Short mmCIF file of C-alpha atoms (C1' of nucleotides) in Angstrom, two decimals:
data_model
loop_
_atom_site.label_atom_id
_atom_site.label_comp_id
_atom_site.label_asym_id
_atom_site.label_seq_id
_atom_site.Cartn_x
_atom_site.Cartn_y
_atom_site.Cartn_z
CA UNK O 1421 187.52 70.83 41.91
CA UNK O 1422 190.19 68.21 42.70
CA UNK O 1423 188.27 64.97 42.17
CA UNK O 1424 186.04 63.72 39.36
CA UNK O 1425 184.18 60.59 40.36
CA UNK O 1426 184.64 59.31 36.82
CA UNK O 1427 182.73 56.10 37.42
CA UNK O 1428 181.47 54.70 34.11
CA UNK O 1429 183.24 57.20 31.92
CA UNK O 1430 186.61 55.82 32.96
CA UNK O 1431 185.88 52.21 32.14
CA UNK O 1432 183.85 52.93 29.01
CA UNK O 1433 186.46 55.22 27.45
CA UNK O 1434 189.22 52.83 28.44
CA UNK O 1435 187.34 49.97 26.80
CA UNK O 1436 186.94 52.00 23.60
CA UNK O 1437 190.62 52.94 23.52
CA UNK O 1438 191.57 49.62 21.94
CA UNK O 1439 190.97 48.99 18.23
CA UNK O 1440 190.41 45.28 18.70
CA UNK O 1441 187.73 46.03 21.25
CA UNK O 1442 186.00 48.55 18.98
CA UNK O 1443 186.18 45.91 16.28
CA UNK O 1444 184.52 43.38 18.54
CA UNK O 1445 181.65 45.78 19.20
CA UNK O 1446 181.13 46.36 15.49
CA UNK O 1447 181.24 42.64 14.93
CA UNK O 1448 178.67 41.95 17.64
CA UNK O 1449 176.42 44.64 16.23
CA UNK O 1450 176.16 42.47 13.09
CA UNK O 1451 175.42 39.29 15.04
CA UNK O 1452 176.08 37.51 18.31
CA UNK O 1453 179.23 35.39 18.39
CA UNK O 1454 181.11 32.89 20.50
CA UNK O 1455 184.53 33.50 21.97
CA UNK O 1456 186.14 31.20 19.40
CA UNK O 1457 184.43 32.91 16.48
CA UNK O 1458 185.70 36.26 17.71
CA UNK O 1459 189.13 34.82 18.46
CA UNK O 1460 189.72 33.68 14.94
CA UNK O 1461 188.06 36.70 13.34
CA UNK O 1462 190.75 38.72 15.09
CA UNK O 1463 193.50 36.09 14.78
CA UNK O 1464 194.09 35.83 18.46
CA UNK O 1465 194.16 33.08 21.07
CA UNK O 1466 190.97 32.13 22.86
CA UNK O 1467 192.48 33.30 26.12
CA UNK O 1468 193.41 36.65 24.67
CA UNK O 1469 189.96 37.18 23.25
CA UNK O 1470 188.33 36.20 26.50
CA UNK O 1471 190.23 38.96 28.24
CA UNK O 1472 189.03 41.58 25.75
CA UNK O 1473 185.46 40.36 26.13
CA UNK O 1474 185.99 40.54 29.88
CA UNK O 1475 186.94 44.21 29.65
CA UNK O 1476 183.92 44.98 27.45
CA UNK O 1477 181.66 43.02 29.77
CA UNK O 1478 182.99 44.86 32.80
CA UNK O 1479 182.07 48.11 31.01
CA UNK O 1480 178.57 46.76 30.28
CA UNK O 1481 179.25 47.08 26.58
CA UNK O 1482 178.92 43.34 26.12
CA UNK O 1483 176.85 40.70 27.89
CA UNK O 1484 177.63 37.00 27.74
CA UNK O 1485 175.85 33.81 28.54
CA UNK O 1486 177.19 30.29 28.61
CA UNK O 1487 175.15 27.81 26.60
CA UNK O 1488 176.55 24.33 26.70
CA UNK O 1489 180.25 24.55 26.09
CA UNK O 1490 180.11 27.83 24.19
CA UNK O 1491 179.87 31.33 25.59
CA UNK O 1492 177.64 33.58 23.53
CA UNK O 1493 178.58 37.25 23.40
CA UNK O 1494 176.04 39.92 22.54
CA UNK O 1495 175.90 43.70 22.86
CA UNK O 1496 175.39 44.85 26.43
CA UNK O 1497 173.16 47.43 28.04
CA UNK O 1498 175.45 50.46 27.86
CA UNK O 1499 174.46 52.74 25.02
CA UNK O 1500 177.25 55.27 25.67
CA UNK O 1501 174.78 58.05 26.44
CA UNK O 1502 176.80 59.48 29.30
CA UNK O 1503 179.97 59.31 27.24
CA UNK O 1504 178.47 61.19 24.30
CA UNK O 1505 176.95 63.68 26.74
CA UNK O 1506 180.36 64.43 28.24
CA UNK O 1507 181.97 64.91 24.86
CA UNK O 1508 179.12 67.07 23.55
CA UNK O 1509 179.33 69.32 26.56
CA UNK O 1510 183.08 69.57 26.06
CA UNK O 1511 182.61 70.49 22.42
CA UNK O 1512 180.29 73.33 23.42
CA UNK O 1513 182.90 74.68 25.82
CA UNK O 1514 185.51 74.24 23.09
CA UNK O 1515 183.47 76.26 20.58
CA UNK O 1516 182.74 78.96 23.15
CA UNK O 1517 186.43 79.19 23.96
CA UNK O 1518 187.45 79.68 20.34
CA UNK O 1519 184.61 82.06 19.65
CA UNK O 1520 185.94 84.15 22.52
CA UNK O 1521 189.37 84.05 20.95
CA UNK O 1522 187.92 85.20 17.63
CA UNK O 1523 186.23 88.12 19.39
CA UNK O 1524 189.51 89.15 20.98
CA UNK O 1525 191.38 89.02 17.71
CA UNK O 1526 188.63 90.96 16.00
CA UNK O 1527 188.57 93.58 18.75
CA UNK O 1528 192.30 94.03 18.41
CA UNK O 1529 191.86 94.68 14.72
CA UNK O 1530 188.74 96.87 14.99
CA UNK O 1531 188.84 98.36 18.49
CA UNK O 1532 185.73 100.10 19.78
CA UNK O 1533 185.33 102.35 22.78
CA UNK O 1534 182.19 100.56 23.97
CA UNK O 1535 183.62 97.68 26.09
CA UNK O 1536 180.33 95.98 27.02
CA UNK O 1537 180.34 92.31 26.10
CA UNK O 1538 178.91 91.61 22.68
CA UNK O 1539 176.28 88.90 22.41
CA UNK O 1540 176.89 85.78 20.32
CA UNK O 1541 176.01 86.31 16.66
CA UNK K 282 188.39 42.30 9.29
CA UNK K 283 191.33 41.62 11.60
CA UNK K 284 192.90 45.09 11.90
CA UNK K 285 191.44 48.50 12.73
CA UNK K 286 193.95 51.26 12.04
CA UNK K 287 192.58 52.98 15.13
CA UNK K 288 194.93 55.94 14.86
CA UNK K 289 193.45 58.95 16.67
CA UNK K 290 190.57 57.10 18.26
CA UNK K 291 192.99 55.08 20.34
CA UNK K 292 194.89 57.98 21.80
CA UNK K 293 191.87 60.25 22.19
CA UNK K 294 189.76 57.67 24.02
CA UNK K 295 192.73 56.66 26.14
CA UNK K 296 193.32 60.29 27.06
CA UNK K 297 189.66 60.66 28.07
CA UNK K 298 189.73 57.52 30.19
CA UNK K 299 191.31 59.35 33.11
CA UNK K 300 189.20 61.58 35.37
CA UNK K 301 192.06 63.94 36.12
CA UNK K 302 192.60 64.44 32.41
CA UNK K 303 188.91 65.13 31.78
CA UNK K 304 189.11 67.59 34.66
CA UNK K 305 192.05 69.34 33.06
CA UNK K 306 190.13 69.75 29.82
CA UNK K 307 187.15 71.25 31.65
CA UNK K 308 189.49 73.55 33.53
CA UNK K 309 191.21 74.71 30.34
CA UNK K 310 187.84 75.34 28.71
CA UNK K 311 187.31 77.99 31.41
CA UNK K 312 190.72 79.58 30.88
CA UNK K 313 194.29 78.85 29.88
CA UNK K 314 196.55 77.77 32.72
CA UNK K 315 200.17 77.04 33.55
CA UNK K 316 201.43 73.65 34.64
CA UNK K 317 201.78 74.85 38.24
CA UNK K 318 198.26 76.24 38.34
CA UNK K 319 196.92 72.91 37.10
CA UNK K 320 199.20 71.00 39.43
CA UNK K 321 197.85 72.62 42.53
CA UNK K 322 194.25 72.68 41.29
CA UNK K 323 194.53 68.91 41.19
CA UNK K 324 196.85 68.58 44.23
CA UNK K 325 199.56 66.84 42.32
CA UNK K 326 203.28 67.37 41.74
CA UNK K 327 204.43 69.48 38.82
CA UNK K 328 206.06 66.44 37.28
CA UNK K 329 202.88 64.40 37.56
CA UNK K 330 200.81 67.14 35.98
CA UNK K 331 203.30 67.60 33.21
CA UNK K 332 202.86 63.96 32.27
CA UNK K 333 199.08 64.31 32.09
CA UNK K 334 199.42 67.40 29.95
CA UNK K 335 201.86 65.45 27.81
CA UNK K 336 199.26 62.76 27.17
CA UNK K 337 196.61 65.34 26.29
CA UNK K 338 199.05 67.18 24.07
CA UNK K 339 199.97 63.97 22.30
CA UNK K 340 196.27 63.47 21.58
CA UNK K 341 196.00 67.06 20.26
CA UNK K 342 193.49 67.84 22.97
CA UNK K 343 195.82 70.41 24.48
CA UNK K 344 198.43 72.70 22.99
CA UNK K 345 201.18 74.32 25.03
CA UNK K 346 203.63 77.13 24.55
CA UNK K 347 206.50 78.15 26.74
CA UNK K 348 206.53 81.82 27.62
CA UNK K 349 209.43 82.81 29.80
CA UNK K 350 209.68 80.25 32.57
CA UNK K 351 206.03 79.23 32.45
CA UNK K 352 204.36 76.82 30.06
CA UNK K 353 200.89 77.93 29.06
CA UNK K 354 198.35 75.21 28.36
CA UNK K 355 195.31 75.84 26.21
CA UNK K 356 192.76 73.65 24.48
CA UNK K 357 194.13 71.95 21.38
CA UNK K 358 192.85 71.46 17.88
CA UNK K 359 191.02 68.14 18.36
CA UNK K 360 187.32 68.69 18.68
CA UNK K 361 186.53 64.98 19.10
CA UNK K 362 184.48 64.86 15.90
CA UNK K 363 185.79 61.46 14.83
CA UNK K 364 185.24 60.08 18.30
CA UNK K 365 181.63 61.23 18.48
CA UNK K 366 181.10 59.96 14.96
CA UNK K 367 182.29 56.49 15.93
CA UNK K 368 180.08 56.36 18.99
CA UNK K 369 177.04 57.69 17.13
CA UNK K 370 177.43 55.08 14.44
CA UNK K 371 177.76 52.45 17.13
CA UNK K 372 174.58 53.65 18.81
CA UNK K 373 172.70 53.33 15.55
CA UNK K 374 173.86 49.74 15.18
CA UNK K 375 172.96 49.13 18.81
CA UNK K 376 169.41 50.43 18.29
CA UNK K 377 169.00 48.44 15.11
CA UNK K 378 170.17 45.32 16.92
CA UNK K 379 167.66 45.70 19.72
CA UNK K 380 164.86 46.68 17.38
CA UNK K 381 165.50 43.42 15.60
CA UNK K 382 165.29 41.59 18.89
CA UNK K 383 161.99 43.28 19.67
CA UNK K 384 160.64 42.19 16.30
CA UNK K 385 161.60 38.61 17.01
CA UNK K 386 159.99 38.63 20.43
CA UNK K 387 156.86 40.22 19.03
CA UNK K 388 156.69 37.74 16.17
CA UNK K 389 156.96 34.89 18.65
CA UNK K 390 154.03 36.30 20.55
CA UNK K 391 151.90 37.22 17.53
CA UNK K 392 153.05 34.95 14.75
CA UNK K 393 151.89 35.74 11.23
CA UNK K 394 152.10 33.58 8.16
CA UNK K 395 153.44 36.44 6.01
CA UNK K 396 157.19 36.23 6.61
CA UNK K 397 158.24 39.25 4.50
CA UNK K 398 160.36 41.66 6.51
CA UNK K 399 158.33 44.41 8.13
CA UNK K 400 159.59 47.95 7.64
CA UNK K 401 160.67 50.07 10.61
CA UNK K 402 157.72 51.88 12.22
"C1'" DC E 179 224.52 88.99 41.95
"C1'" DA E 180 221.51 85.96 44.75
"C1'" DT E 181 217.48 83.75 45.50
"C1'" DA E 182 213.30 81.80 44.30
"C1'" DA E 183 209.79 80.24 40.93
"C1'" DA E 184 208.67 77.22 37.24
"C1'" DC E 185 209.69 73.82 34.67
"C1'" DT E 186 212.26 69.43 33.05
"C1'" DG E 187 214.42 64.85 32.98
"C1'" DA E 188 215.80 60.59 34.99
"C1'" DA E 189 214.87 57.01 37.96
"C1'" DC E 190 211.93 54.48 40.57
"C1'" DC E 191 207.47 52.17 42.24
"C1'" DA E 192 203.19 49.39 42.14
"C1'" DC E 193 199.97 47.98 39.24
"C1'" DA E 194 197.29 47.45 34.72
"C1'" DT E 195 197.34 45.90 29.64
"C1'" DG E 196 197.68 43.11 25.75
"C1'" DG E 197 199.22 39.44 24.63
"C1'" DT E 198 201.19 34.52 25.04
"C1'" DT E 199 201.63 29.28 26.60
"C1'" DC E 200 200.34 25.37 29.25
"C1'" DA E 201 197.49 22.61 31.84
"C1'" DG E 202 193.08 21.79 33.10
"C1'" DT E 203 187.48 21.17 32.94
"C1'" DT E 204 183.13 20.78 30.77
"C1'" DT E 205 180.27 19.41 27.13
"C1'" DA E 206 179.24 17.43 22.62
"C1'" DC E 207 179.68 13.75 19.19
"C1'" DT E 208 180.47 8.92 17.50
"C1'" DA P 467 183.78 4.99 26.57
"C1'" DG P 468 186.81 7.91 23.99
"C1'" DT P 469 188.02 11.88 21.45
"C1'" DA P 470 187.70 16.55 20.25
"C1'" DA P 471 185.82 21.29 20.76
"C1'" DA P 472 185.31 25.23 23.62
"C1'" DC P 473 186.29 27.46 27.26
"C1'" DT P 474 188.90 28.71 31.72
"C1'" DG P 475 192.63 29.81 34.96
"C1'" DA P 476 197.30 30.48 36.27
"C1'" DA P 477 201.63 32.07 35.16
"C1'" DC P 478 204.54 34.67 32.52
"C1'" DC P 479 206.34 38.65 29.61
"C1'" DA P 480 207.16 43.34 27.80
"C1'" DT P 481 205.38 47.64 27.93
"C1'" DG P 482 202.52 51.50 29.59
"C1'" DT P 483 200.27 54.29 33.44
"C1'" DG P 484 199.85 57.24 37.28
"C1'" DG P 485 202.19 58.75 40.39
"C1'" DT P 486 206.40 59.96 43.30
"C1'" DT P 487 211.31 62.01 44.57
"C1'" DC P 488 215.57 64.14 43.47
"C1'" DA P 489 218.64 66.71 40.97
"C1'" DG P 490 219.08 69.87 37.62
"C1'" DT P 491 218.18 74.25 34.18
"C1'" DT P 492 216.15 78.49 32.91
"C1'" DT P 493 214.11 82.82 33.90
"C1'" DA P 494 212.34 86.50 36.80
"C1'" DT P 495 212.97 89.68 40.64
"C1'" DG P 496 214.88 92.22 44.72
#
DNA sequence: CATAAACTGAACCACATGGTTCAGTTTACT
DNA sequence: AGTAAACTGAACCATGTGGTTCAGTTTATG
């Protein structure tokens, strides 16, 4: 065990851990926007907004392009497939774990001499 | 717009943003464990591990109980439903956004005089 | 009772975050 | 040419993170 080459998962989850950043993604899903548009949508300085966009860009959740004096921000390539995959796998383990617990509780209440493992219902 | 009461999403995503923490969850899905067991699985001090468990506990991803001198860690109540829901919704928007882009590109290549919106195929 | 195991809390460290201000630079408009 | 908009970078600030060490406390065991 001991190390978990996290890679994308780290940066993607970290990027999603901020409400402003999630807001920006929702906003960009409606339409592309400049840094200033985003900045005053979220009542924040240009500089502050640029940092958030930087984080999202670094996670490939946003892509930007400079056109004249304005930087256009659009949704990036990352579709969060790996992230959902991790969580879904975790949820399966979670369910299995609690199913097992249920079986134990039930066995304590209705013990049976046959100790072979029961199959999932 | 302007504020996004993030609540759980914040802490859950933040908790998942660390590879050690994801590792702990996977480990606990296999079986409950004490702080010391986790600590040496991940080659870390007890104190360090306790902090990680603290973060996970704070996000309801882990629940602990002290039994004698050992603290038992098990999976917590949070099944990450809200988190998956957010991401899934985002992916839908993402698809819609790129479908729209495809339509534009296609229309540029094969222009048609009828400008009514085409329905999704 | 004595010792050791297992945890806990405080204090520290280097570095990242989420913001700001201030001082530029580049580009558009008149 | 001159002004203003839009961004950019550096510096700063308070707080959080991921880890450590050290000094306890509690609980189990010989």
